[in-house]
């Protein structure tokens, strides 16, 4: 059994689910994003439990369909169950996922207290994924999706999304 962020994933399923990407951030797999809570094979059938990044996340239907297709392509039937509790947290993004976010141009979430300092008090703690400077400022509380804020680097002048901390 493979364990990803404390979640048991059958060794047979790991390489399959690792290929399913988050539709809003295609450089992240659903495993790196931390939305897969469990995946268990019984014979030729797989039961996958997933948790949305927030309760109204429009990508969950697409993720469920992508999981079913990936498993079907490998000869499995499947059920995908949406699990709302415990609620997803940015702590579930793997270190590999955080690096992929930054390489893609999205600043990874800070810890909860630092996040509040940035979003509510304008502190300059968010690192620019382009040049690495923390001389950045929030442009808008909302970025390309509700879970991101729009920032700009005052050194390289590049705009970028910051993935908000959710706990």
Coordinates of C-alpha atoms in Angstrom, one line a residue, residues 5-122:
X5 CA 0.1 12.7 2.6
X6 CA -1.2 10.1 5.1
X7 CA -3.7 8.6 2.7
X8 CA -3.5 4.9 1.7
X9 CA -3.5 4.4 -2.1
X10 CA -3.1 0.9 -3.5
X11 CA 0.2 0.5 -5.2
X12 CA -1.5 -0.6 -8.4
X13 CA -3.7 2.5 -8.5
X14 CA -1.0 5.0 -7.6
X15 CA 0.5 5.3 -11.1
X16 CA -2.9 5.6 -12.7
X17 CA -4.2 8.3 -10.3
X18 CA -0.9 10.1 -10.6
X19 CA -1.7 10.7 -14.2
X20 CA -5.0 12.4 -13.5
X21 CA -4.4 16.2 -13.4
X22 CA -6.3 18.9 -11.7
X23 CA -8.3 20.6 -14.5
X24 CA -7.7 24.1 -13.1
X25 CA -4.0 23.5 -12.5
X26 CA -3.0 20.9 -15.1
X27 CA 0.6 20.6 -13.8
X28 CA -0.7 19.1 -10.6
X29 CA -2.0 15.6 -10.3
X30 CA -5.0 15.0 -8.0
X31 CA -2.6 13.1 -5.7
X32 CA -0.3 16.1 -5.5
X33 CA -3.3 18.4 -4.9
X34 CA -4.4 16.1 -2.0
X35 CA -8.0 15.6 -3.2
X36 CA -7.8 11.8 -3.2
X37 CA -8.7 10.5 0.2
X38 CA -8.6 6.8 -0.6
X39 CA -8.6 4.4 -3.5
X40 CA -9.2 0.7 -3.0
X41 CA -9.2 -2.2 -5.6
X42 CA -11.6 -5.1 -5.0
X43 CA -11.3 -7.5 -7.9
X44 CA -11.7 -5.4 -11.1
X45 CA -13.6 -2.6 -9.3
X46 CA -12.1 0.5 -7.7
X47 CA -13.7 2.8 -5.1
X48 CA -12.2 6.3 -5.0
X49 CA -13.0 8.9 -2.4
X50 CA -12.2 12.5 -3.2
X51 CA -12.5 15.8 -1.3
X52 CA -13.1 19.1 -3.1
X53 CA -10.7 22.0 -2.5
X54 CA -13.8 23.9 -1.5
X55 CA -17.4 22.8 -1.3
X56 CA -18.5 24.6 -4.4
X57 CA -15.5 23.6 -6.6
X58 CA -16.8 23.3 -10.2
X59 CA -13.9 21.0 -11.1
X60 CA -15.0 18.0 -9.0
X61 CA -17.4 16.5 -11.7
X62 CA -14.5 16.8 -14.3
X63 CA -12.1 15.2 -11.8
X64 CA -14.5 12.3 -11.1
X65 CA -15.0 11.7 -14.8
X66 CA -11.3 11.8 -15.4
X67 CA -10.7 9.3 -12.6
X68 CA -13.3 7.0 -14.1
X69 CA -11.8 7.3 -17.6
X70 CA -8.2 6.7 -16.4
X71 CA -9.3 3.6 -14.5
X72 CA -11.5 2.3 -17.4
X73 CA -8.4 2.7 -19.7
X74 CA -6.6 0.3 -17.4
X75 CA -9.5 -2.2 -17.3
X76 CA -11.3 -1.2 -14.1
X77 CA -14.8 -0.2 -13.3
X78 CA -15.1 2.4 -10.7
X79 CA -17.2 4.5 -8.3
X80 CA -16.1 8.0 -7.2
X81 CA -17.5 9.3 -4.0
X82 CA -17.3 12.9 -2.9
X83 CA -16.3 13.3 0.7
X84 CA -16.9 16.7 2.4
X85 CA -15.5 15.9 5.9
X86 CA -12.9 16.5 6.9
X87 CA -12.7 19.6 4.7
X88 CA -9.7 19.9 2.3
X89 CA -6.8 22.0 3.5
X90 CA -3.8 23.4 1.6
X91 CA -1.7 21.3 4.0
X92 CA -2.7 18.3 1.8
X93 CA -0.8 19.7 -1.2
X94 CA 2.3 17.6 -1.4
X95 CA 5.8 19.1 -1.4
X96 CA 6.1 18.0 -5.1
X97 CA 2.7 19.7 -5.7
X98 CA 3.9 23.0 -4.1
X99 CA 7.0 22.9 -6.3
X100 CA 4.9 22.3 -9.4
X101 CA 2.7 25.2 -8.5
X102 CA 5.7 27.6 -8.2
X103 CA 7.3 26.2 -11.4
X104 CA 3.9 26.9 -13.2
X105 CA 3.9 30.5 -11.9
X106 CA 1.5 30.2 -8.9
X107 CA 2.8 31.1 -5.5
X108 CA 2.3 28.2 -3.1
X109 CA 0.1 28.8 0.0
X110 CA 1.8 30.2 3.2
X111 CA 0.9 29.0 6.7
X112 CA -2.4 30.3 8.0
X113 CA -1.1 33.2 10.1
X114 CA 1.2 34.4 7.4
X115 CA -1.6 34.1 4.9
X116 CA -3.8 36.4 7.1
X117 CA -1.0 38.9 7.4
X118 CA -0.7 39.0 3.6
X119 CA -4.4 39.0 2.6
X120 CA -5.7 41.2 5.4
X121 CA -2.8 43.5 6.4
X122 CA -0.8 43.7 3.1

